[in-house]
Tab-separated table of N, CA and C in Angstrom:
chain	number	residue	atom	x	y	z
A	107	MET	N	0.669	-1.198	-0.039
A	107	MET	CA	0.044	0.106	-0.067
A	107	MET	C	0.816	1.197	-0.265
A	108	THR	N	1.851	1.270	0.514
A	108	THR	CA	2.578	2.653	0.966
A	108	THR	C	3.492	2.723	-0.768
A	109	GLU	N	3.985	1.737	-1.076
A	109	GLU	CA	4.241	2.040	-2.709
A	109	GLU	C	3.340	2.702	-3.551
A	110	TYR	N	2.323	2.299	-3.375
A	110	TYR	CA	0.999	2.911	-4.366
A	110	TYR	C	1.021	4.779	-4.003
A	111	VAL	N	1.162	4.478	-2.303
A	111	VAL	CA	1.159	6.094	-2.015
A	111	VAL	C	2.371	7.127	-2.670
A	112	VAL	N	3.137	6.472	-2.772
A	112	VAL	CA	4.534	7.200	-2.980
A	112	VAL	C	4.536	7.430	-4.730
A	113	TYR	N	4.085	6.390	-5.481
A	113	TYR	CA	3.519	6.326	-6.867
A	113	TYR	C	2.811	7.881	-7.175
A	114	TRP	N	1.608	7.830	-6.207
A	114	TRP	CA	0.390	8.885	-6.570
A	114	TRP	C	1.438	9.983	-6.217
A	115	LEU	N	1.799	10.149	-5.364
A	115	LEU	CA	2.542	11.437	-4.803
A	115	LEU	C	3.621	11.911	-5.763
A	116	ILE	N	4.346	11.157	-6.378
A	116	ILE	CA	5.030	11.234	-7.698
A	116	ILE	C	4.475	11.855	-8.858
A	117	ALA	N	3.505	11.094	-8.952
A	117	ALA	CA	2.427	11.313	-10.111
A	117	ALA	C	1.813	12.364	-9.958
A	118	ALA	N	1.108	12.886	-8.845
A	118	ALA	CA	0.356	14.238	-9.119
A	118	ALA	C	1.579	15.284	-8.825
A	119	ASN	N	2.501	15.420	-8.007
A	119	ASN	CA	3.419	16.794	-7.940
A	119	ASN	C	3.927	16.619	-9.506
A	120	LEU	N	4.236	15.545	-10.491
A	120	LEU	CA	4.783	15.811	-11.815
A	120	LEU	C	3.227	16.808	-12.564
A	121	VAL	N	2.349	16.017	-12.446
A	121	VAL	CA	1.189	16.440	-13.049
A	121	VAL	C	1.051	17.850	-12.572
A	122	ALA	N	0.972	18.418	-11.339
A	122	ALA	CA	0.952	19.997	-10.855
A	122	ALA	C	2.292	20.856	-11.564
A	123	PHE	N	3.350	20.456	-11.154
A	123	PHE	CA	4.534	20.894	-12.022
A	123	PHE	C	4.255	21.319	-13.846
A	124	VAL	N	3.406	20.049	-14.213
A	124	VAL	CA	3.757	20.644	-15.456
A	124	VAL	C	2.528	21.446	-16.220
A	125	LEU	N	1.201	21.245	-15.049
A	125	LEU	CA	-0.018	22.397	-15.206
A	125	LEU	C	0.794	23.466	-14.879
A	126	MET	N	1.189	24.032	-13.927
A	126	MET	CA	1.565	24.938	-13.463
A	126	MET	C	2.682	26.056	-14.507
A	127	VAL	N	3.797	25.171	-14.832
A	127	VAL	CA	4.603	25.885	-15.952
A	127	VAL	C	3.910	25.742	-17.400
A	128	LEU	N	2.839	24.967	-17.568
A	128	LEU	CA	2.043	25.345	-18.999
A	128	LEU	C	0.994	26.509	-18.888
A	129	ASP	N	0.337	26.593	-17.550
A	129	ASP	CA	-0.209	27.703	-17.524
A	129	ASP	C	0.716	28.748	-17.681
A	130	LYS	N	1.446	29.008	-17.445
A	130	LYS	CA	2.844	30.353	-16.881
A	130	LYS	C	3.020	30.561	-18.639
A	131	HIS	N	3.384	29.383	-19.567
A	131	HIS	CA	3.524	29.528	-20.738
A	131	HIS	C	2.327	30.195	-21.690
A	132	LYS	N	1.221	29.348	-21.207
A	132	LYS	CA	-0.209	30.039	-21.944
A	132	LYS	C	-0.220	31.467	-21.571
A	133	ALA	N	-0.216	31.674	-20.231
A	133	ALA	CA	0.011	33.499	-19.862
A	133	ALA	C	0.658	34.413	-20.689
A	134	GLU	N	1.778	33.865	-21.002
A	134	GLU	CA	2.665	34.678	-21.625
A	134	GLU	C	2.201	34.657	-23.031
A	135	ALA	N	1.708	33.548	-23.872
A	135	ALA	CA	1.364	33.604	-24.876
A	135	ALA	C	-0.385	34.319	-25.099
A	136	GLY	N	-0.552	34.328	-24.220
A	136	GLY	CA	-2.012	34.863	-24.366
A	136	GLY	C	-2.827	34.032	-24.909
A	137	ALA	N	-2.450	32.318	-24.488
A	137	ALA	CA	-3.886	31.333	-24.854
A	137	ALA	C	-4.608	31.435	-23.918
A	138	ARG	N	-5.655	30.704	-24.023
A	138	ARG	CA	-6.892	30.180	-22.914
A	138	ARG	C	-5.604	29.446	-21.989
A	139	ARG	N	-6.293	29.687	-20.472
A	139	ARG	CA	-5.343	29.512	-19.732
A	139	ARG	C	-6.071	28.242	-19.016
A	140	ILE	N	-5.084	27.539	-17.815
A	140	ILE	CA	-5.707	26.350	-17.366
A	140	ILE	C	-6.404	27.192	-15.901
A	141	PRO	N	-7.708	26.600	-15.775
A	141	PRO	CA	-8.439	27.414	-14.453
A	141	PRO	C	-7.452	26.882	-13.317
A	142	GLU	N	-7.974	27.880	-12.303
A	142	GLU	CA	-6.944	27.974	-11.163
A	142	GLU	C	-7.462	26.760	-10.398
A	143	ALA	N	-8.701	26.406	-10.265
A	143	ALA	CA	-9.651	25.393	-9.759
A	143	ALA	C	-8.919	23.934	-10.120
A	144	THR	N	-8.312	24.096	-11.257
A	144	THR	CA	-7.443	22.711	-11.714
A	144	THR	C	-6.617	22.635	-10.883
A	145	LEU	N	-5.617	23.690	-10.827
A	145	LEU	CA	-4.599	23.980	-10.277
A	145	LEU	C	-4.553	23.398	-9.117
A	146	LEU	N	-5.441	24.416	-8.092
A	146	LEU	CA	-5.291	23.763	-6.651
A	146	LEU	C	-6.162	22.699	-6.585
A	147	LEU	N	-7.131	22.012	-7.528
A	147	LEU	CA	-7.353	20.495	-6.846
A	147	LEU	C	-6.150	19.765	-7.240
A	148	TRP	N	-5.300	19.856	-8.180
A	148	TRP	CA	-3.817	18.874	-8.269
A	148	TRP	C	-3.069	18.982	-6.794
A	149	ALA	N	-3.319	20.502	-6.288
A	149	ALA	CA	-2.210	20.718	-5.310
A	149	ALA	C	-2.890	20.031	-4.045
A	150	PHE	N	-4.317	19.850	-4.038
A	150	PHE	CA	-5.031	19.280	-3.129
A	150	PHE	C	-4.988	17.779	-2.875
A	151	LEU	N	-4.654	17.191	-4.188
A	151	LEU	CA	-4.523	15.976	-4.412
A	151	LEU	C	-3.234	15.077	-4.365
A	152	GLY	N	-2.421	15.946	-3.702
A	152	GLY	CA	-1.201	15.788	-3.212
A	152	GLY	C	0.165	16.645	-3.946
A	153	GLY	N	-0.413	17.218	-5.129
A	153	GLY	CA	0.434	17.816	-5.767
A	153	GLY	C	0.796	18.996	-5.094
A	154	ALA	N	1.024	19.578	-3.908
A	154	ALA	CA	1.253	20.664	-3.758
A	154	ALA	C	2.594	21.162	-3.845
A	155	PHE	N	3.435	20.232	-3.471
A	155	PHE	CA	4.797	20.591	-3.456
A	155	PHE	C	5.351	20.899	-4.533
A	156	GLY	N	4.816	20.090	-5.742
A	156	GLY	CA	5.509	20.416	-7.133
A	156	GLY	C	4.307	21.560	-7.708
A	157	THR	N	3.256	21.900	-7.491
A	157	THR	CA	2.782	23.399	-7.592
A	157	THR	C	3.595	24.301	-7.157
A	158	VAL	N	3.855	24.313	-5.665
A	158	VAL	CA	4.525	25.529	-5.280
A	158	VAL	C	6.174	25.727	-5.590
A	159	LEU	N	6.447	24.570	-6.165
A	159	LEU	CA	8.163	24.218	-6.565
A	159	LEU	C	7.901	25.357	-8.218
A	160	ALA	N	7.086	24.543	-9.048
A	160	ALA	CA	6.822	25.206	-10.154
A	160	ALA	C	6.814	26.963	-10.106
A	161	ALA	N	5.648	27.343	-9.011
A	161	ALA	CA	5.504	28.775	-9.156
A	161	ALA	C	6.558	29.582	-8.667
A	162	ARG	N	7.222	29.158	-7.834
A	162	ARG	CA	8.579	29.529	-7.504
A	162	ARG	C	9.728	29.268	-8.544
A	163	LEU	N	9.501	28.609	-9.194
A	163	LEU	CA	10.837	28.598	-10.381
A	163	LEU	C	10.511	29.465	-11.709
A	164	VAL	N	9.428	29.521	-12.070
A	164	VAL	CA	8.684	30.294	-12.819
A	164	VAL	C	8.096	31.690	-12.723
A	165	ARG	N	8.110	31.722	-11.524
A	165	ARG	CA	7.841	33.166	-11.111
A	165	ARG	C	6.140	33.494	-11.491
A	166	HIS	N	5.150	32.100	-11.337
A	166	HIS	CA	3.721	32.353	-11.771
A	166	HIS	C	2.980	32.383	-10.578
A	167	LYS	N	2.129	32.992	-10.278
A	167	LYS	CA	0.762	32.978	-9.425
A	167	LYS	C	1.524	33.122	-8.193
A	168	THR	N	2.466	33.455	-7.776
A	168	THR	CA	3.197	33.600	-6.535
A	168	THR	C	2.884	34.745	-5.607
A	169	ARG	N	2.108	35.551	-6.116
A	169	ARG	CA	1.261	36.739	-5.553
A	169	ARG	C	0.041	37.222	-5.631
A	170	LYS	N	-0.579	36.114	-6.557
A	170	LYS	CA	-2.191	36.173	-6.839
A	170	LYS	C	-2.580	35.548	-5.470
A	171	GLN	N	-3.879	36.389	-5.306
A	171	GLN	CA	-4.599	36.075	-4.157
A	171	GLN	C	-5.852	35.802	-4.459
A	172	PRO	N	-6.693	34.657	-3.914
A	172	PRO	CA	-6.220	34.139	-2.955
A	172	PRO	C	-5.667	32.610	-3.128
A	173	PHE	N	-5.283	32.783	-4.516
A	173	PHE	CA	-4.527	31.296	-4.826
A	173	PHE	C	-3.374	30.981	-4.232
A	174	ALA	N	-2.384	31.969	-4.026
A	174	ALA	CA	-1.447	31.756	-3.391
A	174	ALA	C	-1.448	31.297	-2.048
A	175	THR	N	-2.477	31.721	-1.371
A	175	THR	CA	-2.611	31.300	0.203
A	175	THR	C	-3.118	29.856	0.079
A	176	TRP	N	-3.783	29.618	-0.869
A	176	TRP	CA	-4.602	28.756	-0.823
A	176	TRP	C	-3.860	26.973	-1.276
A	177	MET	N	-2.330	27.476	-2.024
A	177	MET	CA	-1.550	26.938	-2.470
A	177	MET	C	-0.689	26.333	-1.203
A	178	LEU	N	-0.441	27.342	-0.644
A	178	LEU	CA	0.700	27.238	0.546
A	178	LEU	C	-0.581	26.381	1.729
A	179	ILE	N	-1.424	26.682	1.831
A	179	ILE	CA	-2.293	25.919	2.921
A	179	ILE	C	-2.498	24.073	2.170
A	180	TRP	N	-2.050	23.716	1.391
A	180	TRP	CA	-2.484	22.730	0.623
A	180	TRP	C	-0.969	22.044	0.944
A	181	LEU	N	-0.077	22.805	0.927
A	181	LEU	CA	1.339	22.422	0.803
A	181	LEU	C	1.664	21.869	2.220
A	182	TRP	N	1.384	22.482	3.256
A	182	TRP	CA	1.308	22.222	4.995
A	182	TRP	C	0.148	21.429	4.717
A	183	PHE	N	-0.828	21.033	4.379
A	183	PHE	CA	-1.698	19.931	4.198
A	183	PHE	C	-1.347	18.317	3.991
A	184	ASP	N	-0.563	18.714	3.147
A	184	ASP	CA	0.136	17.801	2.317
A	184	ASP	C	1.372	17.183	3.404
A	185	ILE	N	1.998	18.360	3.976
A	185	ILE	CA	3.360	17.669	4.786
A	185	ILE	C	2.921	17.145	6.136
A	186	ALA	N	1.409	17.761	6.664
A	186	ALA	CA	1.235	16.985	7.574
A	186	ALA	C	0.306	15.599	7.863
A	187	LEU	N	-0.147	15.758	6.154
A	187	LEU	CA	-0.471	14.025	6.155
A	187	LEU	C	0.560	13.051	5.660
A	188	LEU	N	1.894	13.669	5.378
A	188	LEU	CA	2.709	12.761	5.159
A	188	LEU	C	3.762	12.591	6.273
A	189	LEU	N	3.156	13.478	7.468
A	189	LEU	CA	4.225	13.000	8.931
A	189	LEU	C	3.009	12.043	9.646
A	190	LEU	N	1.968	12.252	9.423
A	190	LEU	CA	1.012	11.045	10.047
A	190	LEU	C	1.133	10.034	9.473
A	191	TRP	N	1.254	9.772	8.043
A	191	TRP	CA	1.177	8.400	7.286
A	191	TRP	C	2.902	8.198	7.632
A	192	ALA	N	3.839	8.635	7.670
A	192	ALA	CA	5.175	8.327	8.446
A	192	ALA	C	5.520	7.683	9.666
A	193	THR	N	4.721	8.188	10.513
A	193	THR	CA	4.696	8.162	11.987
A	193	THR	C	3.349	6.959	11.965
A	194	GLY	N	2.908	6.391	11.101
A	194	GLY	CA	1.665	5.513	11.153
A	194	GLY	C	0.788	5.793	11.809
A	195	ILE	N	0.286	7.009	12.070
A	195	ILE	CA	-0.994	7.238	12.568
A	195	ILE	C	-1.893	7.578	11.828
A	196	LEU	N	-1.911	7.773	10.936
A	196	LEU	CA	-2.757	8.042	9.766
A	196	LEU	C	-3.043	6.409	9.385
A	197	GLN	N	-2.290	5.451	9.060
A	197	GLN	CA	-2.841	4.195	8.874
A	197	GLN	C	-3.740	3.399	9.951
A	198	SER	N	-3.393	3.777	11.357
A	198	SER	CA	-4.203	3.617	12.288
A	198	SER	C	-5.597	3.926	12.322
A	199	TRP	N	-5.507	5.086	12.189
A	199	TRP	CA	-6.825	5.981	12.066
A	199	TRP	C	-7.882	5.410	10.659
A	200	LEU	N	-7.184	4.942	10.039
A	200	LEU	CA	-7.862	4.534	8.560
A	200	LEU	C	-8.137	3.025	8.666
A	201	ALA	N	-7.351	2.112	9.549
A	201	ALA	CA	-7.902	1.412	9.544
A	201	ALA	C	-9.009	0.942	10.868
A	202	SER	N	-8.781	2.097	11.887
A	202	SER	CA	-10.108	1.760	12.837
A	202	SER	C	-11.351	2.333	11.642
A	203	ALA	N	-11.103	3.246	10.997
A	203	ALA	CA	-12.409	3.880	10.274
A	203	ALA	C	-13.035	2.871	9.415
A	204	LEU	N	-12.078	2.214	8.643
A	204	LEU	CA	-12.593	0.891	7.942
A	204	LEU	C	-13.115	-0.305	8.460
A	205	ALA	N	-12.827	-0.653	9.975
A	205	ALA	CA	-13.203	-1.658	10.968
A	205	ALA	C	-14.706	-0.732	11.425
A	206	TYR	N	-14.917	0.139	11.731
A	206	TYR	CA	-15.935	0.879	11.968
A	206	TYR	C	-17.054	0.355	10.628
A	207	LEU	N	-16.623	1.013	9.706
A	207	LEU	CA	-17.786	0.995	8.317
A	207	LEU	C	-18.191	-0.390	8.260
A	208	ASP	N	-17.100	-0.984	8.654
A	208	ASP	CA	-17.118	-2.582	7.854
A	208	ASP	C	-18.300	-3.171	8.763
A	209	GLY	N	-18.323	-3.149	10.087
A	209	GLY	CA	-19.164	-3.475	11.413
A	209	GLY	C	-20.542	-2.887	11.277
A	210	ALA	N	-20.519	-1.545	10.679
A	210	ALA	CA	-21.751	-0.856	10.464
A	210	ALA	C	-23.174	-1.548	9.372
A	211	THR	N	-22.219	-2.160	8.247
A	211	THR	CA	-23.069	-2.665	7.159
A	211	THR	C	-23.788	-3.951	7.771
């Protein structure tokens, strides 16, 4: 299970990074942009590091509010989840929740 989480985080961060860079290029070219909701969704789904890294590297959306604030919120959220996962706390909570749901059906 852990390996799938790692694969997902790598994929989500790569997608988020590419979308941010692509949106920057589209903005410079005056082309149709990627919706902010899509960029923030990928940050929320585990790609916050890729989103923040791309924003800093290509200087894109670093001052745009509330986007920049949400970007950082999702980064801290992802960090907290990773710490909970690494310490085993999140697995314990998930196991308890699944056991409860299994007993409720």
